[in-house]
mmCIF file of C-alpha atoms in Angstrom:
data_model
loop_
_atom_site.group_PDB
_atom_site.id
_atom_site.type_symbol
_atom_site.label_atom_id
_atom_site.label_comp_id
_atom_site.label_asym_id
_atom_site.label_seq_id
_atom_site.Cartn_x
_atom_site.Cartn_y
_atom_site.Cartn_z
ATOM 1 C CA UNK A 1 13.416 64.593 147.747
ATOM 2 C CA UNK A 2 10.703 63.787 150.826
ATOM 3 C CA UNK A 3 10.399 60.434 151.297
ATOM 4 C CA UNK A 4 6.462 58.689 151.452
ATOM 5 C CA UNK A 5 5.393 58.580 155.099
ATOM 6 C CA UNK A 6 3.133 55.526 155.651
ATOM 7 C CA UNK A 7 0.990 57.092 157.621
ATOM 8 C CA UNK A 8 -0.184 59.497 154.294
ATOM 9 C CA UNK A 9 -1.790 55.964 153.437
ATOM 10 C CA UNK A 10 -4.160 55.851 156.303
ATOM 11 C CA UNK A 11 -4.604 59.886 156.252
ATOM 12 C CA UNK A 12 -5.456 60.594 152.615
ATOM 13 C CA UNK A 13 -5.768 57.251 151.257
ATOM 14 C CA UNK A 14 -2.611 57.463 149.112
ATOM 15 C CA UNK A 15 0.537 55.124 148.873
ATOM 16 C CA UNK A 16 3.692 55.407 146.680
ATOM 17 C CA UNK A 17 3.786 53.619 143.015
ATOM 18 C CA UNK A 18 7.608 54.030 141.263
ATOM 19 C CA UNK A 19 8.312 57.118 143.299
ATOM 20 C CA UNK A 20 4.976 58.819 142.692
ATOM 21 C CA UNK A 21 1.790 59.556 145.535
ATOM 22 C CA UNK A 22 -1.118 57.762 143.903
ATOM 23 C CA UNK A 23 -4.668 58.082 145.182
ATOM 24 C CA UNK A 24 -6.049 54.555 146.233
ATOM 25 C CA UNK A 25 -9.690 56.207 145.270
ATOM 26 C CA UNK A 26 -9.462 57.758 141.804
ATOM 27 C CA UNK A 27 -5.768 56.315 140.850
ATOM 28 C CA UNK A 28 -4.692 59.799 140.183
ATOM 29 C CA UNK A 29 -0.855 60.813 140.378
ATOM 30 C CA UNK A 30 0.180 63.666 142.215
ATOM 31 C CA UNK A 31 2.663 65.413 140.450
ATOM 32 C CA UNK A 32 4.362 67.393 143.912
ATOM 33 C CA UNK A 33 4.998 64.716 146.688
ATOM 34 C CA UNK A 34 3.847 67.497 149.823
ATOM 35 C CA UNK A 35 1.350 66.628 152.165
ATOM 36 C CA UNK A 36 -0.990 69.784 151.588
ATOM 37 C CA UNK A 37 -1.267 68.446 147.783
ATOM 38 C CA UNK A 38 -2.444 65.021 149.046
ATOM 39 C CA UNK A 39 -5.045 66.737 151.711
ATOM 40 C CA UNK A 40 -6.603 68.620 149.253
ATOM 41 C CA UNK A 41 -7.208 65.524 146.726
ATOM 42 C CA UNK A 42 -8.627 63.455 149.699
ATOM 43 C CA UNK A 43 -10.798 66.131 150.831
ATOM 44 C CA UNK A 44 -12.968 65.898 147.355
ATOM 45 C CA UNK A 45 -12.867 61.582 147.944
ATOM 46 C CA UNK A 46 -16.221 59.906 149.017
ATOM 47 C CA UNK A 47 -14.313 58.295 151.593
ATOM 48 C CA UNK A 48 -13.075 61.543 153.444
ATOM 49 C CA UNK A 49 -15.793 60.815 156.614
ATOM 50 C CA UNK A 50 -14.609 57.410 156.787
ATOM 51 C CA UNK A 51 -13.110 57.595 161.060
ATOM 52 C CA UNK A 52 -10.873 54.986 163.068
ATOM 53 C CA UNK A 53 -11.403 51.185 162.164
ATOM 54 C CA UNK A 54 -13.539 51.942 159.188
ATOM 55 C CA UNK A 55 -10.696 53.405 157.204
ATOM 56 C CA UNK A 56 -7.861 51.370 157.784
ATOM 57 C CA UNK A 57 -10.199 48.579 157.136
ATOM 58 C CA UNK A 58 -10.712 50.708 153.507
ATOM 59 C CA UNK A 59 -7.301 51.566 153.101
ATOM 60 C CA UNK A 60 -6.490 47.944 152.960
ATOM 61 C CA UNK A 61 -9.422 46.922 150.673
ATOM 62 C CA UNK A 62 -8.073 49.671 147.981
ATOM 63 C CA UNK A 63 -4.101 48.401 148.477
ATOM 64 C CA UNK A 64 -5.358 45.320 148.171
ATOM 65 C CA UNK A 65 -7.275 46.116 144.958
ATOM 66 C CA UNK A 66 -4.486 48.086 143.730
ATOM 67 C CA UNK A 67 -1.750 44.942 143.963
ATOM 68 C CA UNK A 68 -4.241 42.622 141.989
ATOM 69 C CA UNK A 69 -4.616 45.100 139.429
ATOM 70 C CA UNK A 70 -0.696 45.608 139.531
ATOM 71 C CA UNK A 71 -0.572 41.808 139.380
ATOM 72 C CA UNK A 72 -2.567 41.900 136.037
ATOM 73 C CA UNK A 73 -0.941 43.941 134.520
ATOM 74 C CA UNK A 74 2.758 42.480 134.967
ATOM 75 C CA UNK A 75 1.183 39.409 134.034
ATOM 76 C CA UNK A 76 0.118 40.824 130.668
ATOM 77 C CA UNK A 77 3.227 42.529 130.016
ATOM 78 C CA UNK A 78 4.897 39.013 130.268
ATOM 79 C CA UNK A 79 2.563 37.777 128.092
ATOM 80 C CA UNK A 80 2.927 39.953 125.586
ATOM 81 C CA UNK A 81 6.786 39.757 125.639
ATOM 82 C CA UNK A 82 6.831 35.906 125.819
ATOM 83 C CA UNK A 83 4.640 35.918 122.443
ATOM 84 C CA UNK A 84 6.832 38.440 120.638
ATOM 85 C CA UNK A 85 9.281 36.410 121.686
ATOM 86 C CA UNK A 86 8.134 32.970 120.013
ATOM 87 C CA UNK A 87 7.159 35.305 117.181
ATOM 88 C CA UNK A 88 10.893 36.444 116.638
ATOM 89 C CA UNK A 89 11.747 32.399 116.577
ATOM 90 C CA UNK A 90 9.159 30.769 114.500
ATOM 91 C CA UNK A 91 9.879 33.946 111.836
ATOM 92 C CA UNK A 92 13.766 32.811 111.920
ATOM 93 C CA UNK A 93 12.839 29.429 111.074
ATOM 94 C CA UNK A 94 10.249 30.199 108.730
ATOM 95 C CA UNK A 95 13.826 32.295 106.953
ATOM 96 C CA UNK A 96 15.787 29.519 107.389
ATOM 97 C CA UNK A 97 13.330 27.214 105.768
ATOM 98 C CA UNK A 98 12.970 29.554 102.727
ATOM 99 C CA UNK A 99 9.468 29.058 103.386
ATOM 100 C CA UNK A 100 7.221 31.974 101.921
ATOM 101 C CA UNK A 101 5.753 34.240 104.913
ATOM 102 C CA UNK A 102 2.672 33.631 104.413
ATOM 103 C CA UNK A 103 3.803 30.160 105.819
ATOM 104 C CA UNK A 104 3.194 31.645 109.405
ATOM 105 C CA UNK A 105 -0.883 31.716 109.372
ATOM 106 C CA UNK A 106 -0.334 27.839 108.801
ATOM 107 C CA UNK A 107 2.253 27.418 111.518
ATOM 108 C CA UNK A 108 -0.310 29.432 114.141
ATOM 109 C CA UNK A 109 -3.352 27.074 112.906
ATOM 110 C CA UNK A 110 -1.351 24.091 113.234
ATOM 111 C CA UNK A 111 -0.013 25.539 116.859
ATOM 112 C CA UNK A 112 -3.383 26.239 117.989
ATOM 113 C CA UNK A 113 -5.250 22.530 116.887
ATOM 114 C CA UNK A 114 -2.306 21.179 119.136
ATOM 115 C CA UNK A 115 -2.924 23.238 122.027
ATOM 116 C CA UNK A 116 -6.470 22.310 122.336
ATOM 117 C CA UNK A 117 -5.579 18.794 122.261
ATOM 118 C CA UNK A 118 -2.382 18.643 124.214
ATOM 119 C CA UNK A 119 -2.567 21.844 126.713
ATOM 120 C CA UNK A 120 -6.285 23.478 126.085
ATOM 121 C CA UNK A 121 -5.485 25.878 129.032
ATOM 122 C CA UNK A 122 -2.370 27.916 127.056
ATOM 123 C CA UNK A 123 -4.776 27.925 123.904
ATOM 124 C CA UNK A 124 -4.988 31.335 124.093
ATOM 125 C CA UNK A 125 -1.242 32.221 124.757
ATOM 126 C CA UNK A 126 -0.572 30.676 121.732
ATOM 127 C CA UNK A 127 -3.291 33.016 120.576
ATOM 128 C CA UNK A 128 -1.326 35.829 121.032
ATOM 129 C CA UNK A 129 1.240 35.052 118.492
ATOM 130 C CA UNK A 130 1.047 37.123 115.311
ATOM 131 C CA UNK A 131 2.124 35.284 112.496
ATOM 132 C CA UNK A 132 0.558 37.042 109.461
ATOM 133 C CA UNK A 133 2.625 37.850 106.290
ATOM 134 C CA UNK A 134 3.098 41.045 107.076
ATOM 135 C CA UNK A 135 4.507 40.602 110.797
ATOM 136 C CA UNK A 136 6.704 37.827 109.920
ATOM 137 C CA UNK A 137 8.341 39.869 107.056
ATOM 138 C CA UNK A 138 9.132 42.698 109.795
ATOM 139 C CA UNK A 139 10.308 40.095 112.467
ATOM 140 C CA UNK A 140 12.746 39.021 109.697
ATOM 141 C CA UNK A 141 13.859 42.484 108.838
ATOM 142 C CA UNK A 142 14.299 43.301 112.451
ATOM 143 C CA UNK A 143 16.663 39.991 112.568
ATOM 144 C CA UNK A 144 18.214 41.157 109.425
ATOM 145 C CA UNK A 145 19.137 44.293 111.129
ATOM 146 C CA UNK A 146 20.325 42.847 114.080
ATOM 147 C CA UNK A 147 22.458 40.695 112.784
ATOM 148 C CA UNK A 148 24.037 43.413 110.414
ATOM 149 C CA UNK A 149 25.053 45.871 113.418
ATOM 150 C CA UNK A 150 26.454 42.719 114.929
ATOM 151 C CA UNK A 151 28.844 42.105 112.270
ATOM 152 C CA UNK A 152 29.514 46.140 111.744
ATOM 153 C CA UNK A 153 30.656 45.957 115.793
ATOM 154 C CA UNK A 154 33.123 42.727 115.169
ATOM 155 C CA UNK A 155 34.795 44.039 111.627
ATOM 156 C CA UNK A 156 35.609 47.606 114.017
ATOM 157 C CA UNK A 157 37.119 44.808 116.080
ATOM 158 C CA UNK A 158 39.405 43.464 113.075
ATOM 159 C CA UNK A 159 43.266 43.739 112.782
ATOM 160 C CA UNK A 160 43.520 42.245 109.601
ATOM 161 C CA UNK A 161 41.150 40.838 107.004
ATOM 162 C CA UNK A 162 40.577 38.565 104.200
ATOM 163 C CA UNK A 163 37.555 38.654 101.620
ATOM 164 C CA UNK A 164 35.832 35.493 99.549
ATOM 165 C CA UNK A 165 33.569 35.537 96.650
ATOM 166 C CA UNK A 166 31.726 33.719 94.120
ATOM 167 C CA UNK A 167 29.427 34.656 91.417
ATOM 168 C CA UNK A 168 27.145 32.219 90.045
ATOM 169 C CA UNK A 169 23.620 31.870 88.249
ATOM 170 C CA UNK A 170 20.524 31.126 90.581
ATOM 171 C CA UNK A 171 17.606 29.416 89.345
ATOM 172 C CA UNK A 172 15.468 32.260 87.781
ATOM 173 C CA UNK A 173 19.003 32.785 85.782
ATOM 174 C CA UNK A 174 20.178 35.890 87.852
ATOM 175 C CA UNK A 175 23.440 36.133 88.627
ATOM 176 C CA UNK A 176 24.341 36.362 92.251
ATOM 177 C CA UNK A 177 27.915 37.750 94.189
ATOM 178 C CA UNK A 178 28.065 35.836 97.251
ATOM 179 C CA UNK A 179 30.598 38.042 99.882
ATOM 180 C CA UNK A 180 32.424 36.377 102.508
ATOM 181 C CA UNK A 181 34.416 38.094 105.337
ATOM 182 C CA UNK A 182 37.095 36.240 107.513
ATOM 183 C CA UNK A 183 39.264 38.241 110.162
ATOM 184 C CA UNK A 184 40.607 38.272 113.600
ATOM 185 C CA UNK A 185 40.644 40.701 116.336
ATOM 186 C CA UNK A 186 43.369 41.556 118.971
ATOM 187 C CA UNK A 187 44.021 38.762 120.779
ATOM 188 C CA UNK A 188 43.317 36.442 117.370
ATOM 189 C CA UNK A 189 40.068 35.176 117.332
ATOM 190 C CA UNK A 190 38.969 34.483 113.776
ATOM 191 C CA UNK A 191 35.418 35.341 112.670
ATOM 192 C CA UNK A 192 34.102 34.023 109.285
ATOM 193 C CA UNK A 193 31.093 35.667 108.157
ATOM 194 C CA UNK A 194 28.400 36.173 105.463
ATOM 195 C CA UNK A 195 28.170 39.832 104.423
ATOM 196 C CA UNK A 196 25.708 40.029 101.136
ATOM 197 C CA UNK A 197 24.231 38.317 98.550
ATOM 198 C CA UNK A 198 24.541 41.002 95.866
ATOM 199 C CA UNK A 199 22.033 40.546 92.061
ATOM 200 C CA UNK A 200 23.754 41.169 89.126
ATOM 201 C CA UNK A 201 21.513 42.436 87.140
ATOM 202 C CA UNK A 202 23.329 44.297 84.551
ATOM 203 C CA UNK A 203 26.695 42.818 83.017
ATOM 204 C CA UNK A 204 28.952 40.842 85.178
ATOM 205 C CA UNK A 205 32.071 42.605 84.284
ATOM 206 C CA UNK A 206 34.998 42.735 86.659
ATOM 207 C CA UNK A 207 34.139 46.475 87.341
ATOM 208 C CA UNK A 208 30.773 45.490 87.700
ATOM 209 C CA UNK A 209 31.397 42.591 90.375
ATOM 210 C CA UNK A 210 34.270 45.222 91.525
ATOM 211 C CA UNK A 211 31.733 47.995 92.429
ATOM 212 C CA UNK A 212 29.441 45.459 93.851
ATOM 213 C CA UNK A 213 32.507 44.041 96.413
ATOM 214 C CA UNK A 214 33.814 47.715 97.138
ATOM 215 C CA UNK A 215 29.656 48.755 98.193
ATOM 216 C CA UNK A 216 29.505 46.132 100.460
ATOM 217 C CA UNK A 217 32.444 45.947 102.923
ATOM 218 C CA UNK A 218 31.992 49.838 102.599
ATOM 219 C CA UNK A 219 28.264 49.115 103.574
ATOM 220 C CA UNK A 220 29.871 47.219 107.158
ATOM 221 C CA UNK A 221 32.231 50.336 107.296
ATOM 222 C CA UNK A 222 35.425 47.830 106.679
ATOM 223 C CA UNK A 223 39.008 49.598 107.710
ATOM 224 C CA UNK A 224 40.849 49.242 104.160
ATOM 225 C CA UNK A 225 44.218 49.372 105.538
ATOM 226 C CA UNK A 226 43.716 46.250 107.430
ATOM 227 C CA UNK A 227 42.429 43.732 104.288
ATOM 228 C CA UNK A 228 45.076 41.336 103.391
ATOM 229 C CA UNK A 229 43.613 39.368 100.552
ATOM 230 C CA UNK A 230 40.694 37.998 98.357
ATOM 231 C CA UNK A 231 39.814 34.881 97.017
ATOM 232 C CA UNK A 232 37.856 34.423 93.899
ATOM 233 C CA UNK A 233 35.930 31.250 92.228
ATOM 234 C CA UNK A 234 38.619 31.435 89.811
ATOM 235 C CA UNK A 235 36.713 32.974 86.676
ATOM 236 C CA UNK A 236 38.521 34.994 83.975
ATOM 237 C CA UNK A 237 36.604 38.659 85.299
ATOM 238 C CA UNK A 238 37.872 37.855 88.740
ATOM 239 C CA UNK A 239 41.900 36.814 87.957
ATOM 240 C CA UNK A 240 42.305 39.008 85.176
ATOM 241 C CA UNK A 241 45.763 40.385 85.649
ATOM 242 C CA UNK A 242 45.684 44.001 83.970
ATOM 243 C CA UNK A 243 41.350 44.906 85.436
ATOM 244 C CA UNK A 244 40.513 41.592 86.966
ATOM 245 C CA UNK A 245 38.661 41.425 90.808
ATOM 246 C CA UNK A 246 41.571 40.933 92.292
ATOM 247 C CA UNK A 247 44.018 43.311 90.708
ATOM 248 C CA UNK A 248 41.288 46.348 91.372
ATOM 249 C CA UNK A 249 40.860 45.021 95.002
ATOM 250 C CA UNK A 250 44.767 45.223 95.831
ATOM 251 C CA UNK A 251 45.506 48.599 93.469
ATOM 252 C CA UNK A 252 41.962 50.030 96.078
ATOM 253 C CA UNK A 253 43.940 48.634 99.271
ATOM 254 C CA UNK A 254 47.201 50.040 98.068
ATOM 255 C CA UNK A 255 45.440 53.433 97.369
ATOM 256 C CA UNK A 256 44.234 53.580 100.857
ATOM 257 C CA UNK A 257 47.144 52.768 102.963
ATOM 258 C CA UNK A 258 48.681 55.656 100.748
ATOM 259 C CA UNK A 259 45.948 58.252 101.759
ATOM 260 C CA UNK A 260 46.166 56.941 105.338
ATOM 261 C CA UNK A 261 50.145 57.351 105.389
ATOM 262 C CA UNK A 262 50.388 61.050 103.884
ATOM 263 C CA UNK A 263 47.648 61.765 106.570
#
């Protein structure tokens, strides 16, 4: 590929931006880095009579011109990121809070009376924080999602596994599977993890709580073969020995290590 000549700059008013000839007139690319390409675009530039001292003295003016506006640019890219940024955070806390979403247009109007007090001059980068309901719910959804492909990559990692629940009744009277996971990887480091709060809105019947487990591990793509055990809160649906929780969860594990054997 031909390399940018400097002297193309003072000869056709053009320098080099990420590889590409760009005209210091018009800001045009050209697409084919050859010198006939950039002599034809300069001859149709008002500056084309422009001799000696004159144009270096213009080709400098226009780099110059071009850096600030290069300058302005970068500087509202990092804006933008740093404010997407705090907008990630302050919708994490608003989750961990259990505050409602709509929490966030009071967290920006309480940001902003601050920042007139205490720093009036980054009034406006606080500004640029979106915190309506509706961004806030997908900032949490993107962490949601996030945080799920994280713990799909470490269970891949797992040599063995155990599995913890509990069912219980939350306060609109719903009852709720809570699903733990705990393994380790190769070289034995244990990870304990949250995996699902699963509604129960039908029966809670072993099978019922059963089917809910079995969709969730399968959900972080668990490896079967490797789970070692579960541990239950204990009710009579979960120890049952003939179609308890547990009983269906090591017949399933059983039932899989066969199918991966005769493979």
């Amino acid at each position: 590929m031909q390399s940018f000549p400097r002297k193309w700059s003072s000869s056709y008013l053009f320098t080099e931006v990420n590889g590409k000839p760009v005209c210091l007139v018009c800001s045009q690319q050209v697409s084919v880095l050859k010198e006939y390409n950039l002599r034809r675009q300069f001859e149709t530039e008002k500056y084309k009579n422009l001799q000696g001292q004159q144009r270096l003295e213009k080709v400098n003016e226009l780099l110059m011109a071009l850096k600030k506006q290069q300058s302005v640019f970068s500087r509202s890219r990092e804006i933008s990121d740093t404010a997407v940024k705090a907008n990630y955070l302050i919708a994490n806390e608003i989750k961990l809070a259990s505050k409602p979403f709509s929490e966030g247009e009071f967290v920006k109007t309480c940001m902003l009376k601050a920042a007139e007090t205490v720093c009036p001059e980054k009034r406006q980068a606080f500004a640029n924080i979106s915190l309506t309901r509706n961004t806030v719910a997908d900032r949490i959804s993107d962490l949601a999602e996030d945080l799920d492909s994280q713990l799909k990559r470490k269970v891949k990692s797992f040599i063995a596994f155990s599995v913890a629940i509990d069912e219980s009744t939350d306060i609109t009277d719903v009852p709720q599977l809570a699903i733990f996971i705990r393994g380790v990887d190769d070289i034995l480091t244990a990870t304990e993890e949250f995996v699902e709060l699963v509604p129960m809105t039908d029966t809670t019947t072993a099978a019922d709580i059963f089917t809910a487990l079995v969709g969730a591990l399968d959900r972080v793509e668990v490896d079967w073969s490797r789970a070692v055990s579960l541990a239950t809160d204990g009710a009579p649906s979960m120890t049952g020995r003939k179609a308890g929780v547990g009983t269906k969860f090591r017949e399933k594990v059983q039932a899989f290590m066969v199918d991966v054997r005769s493979n």
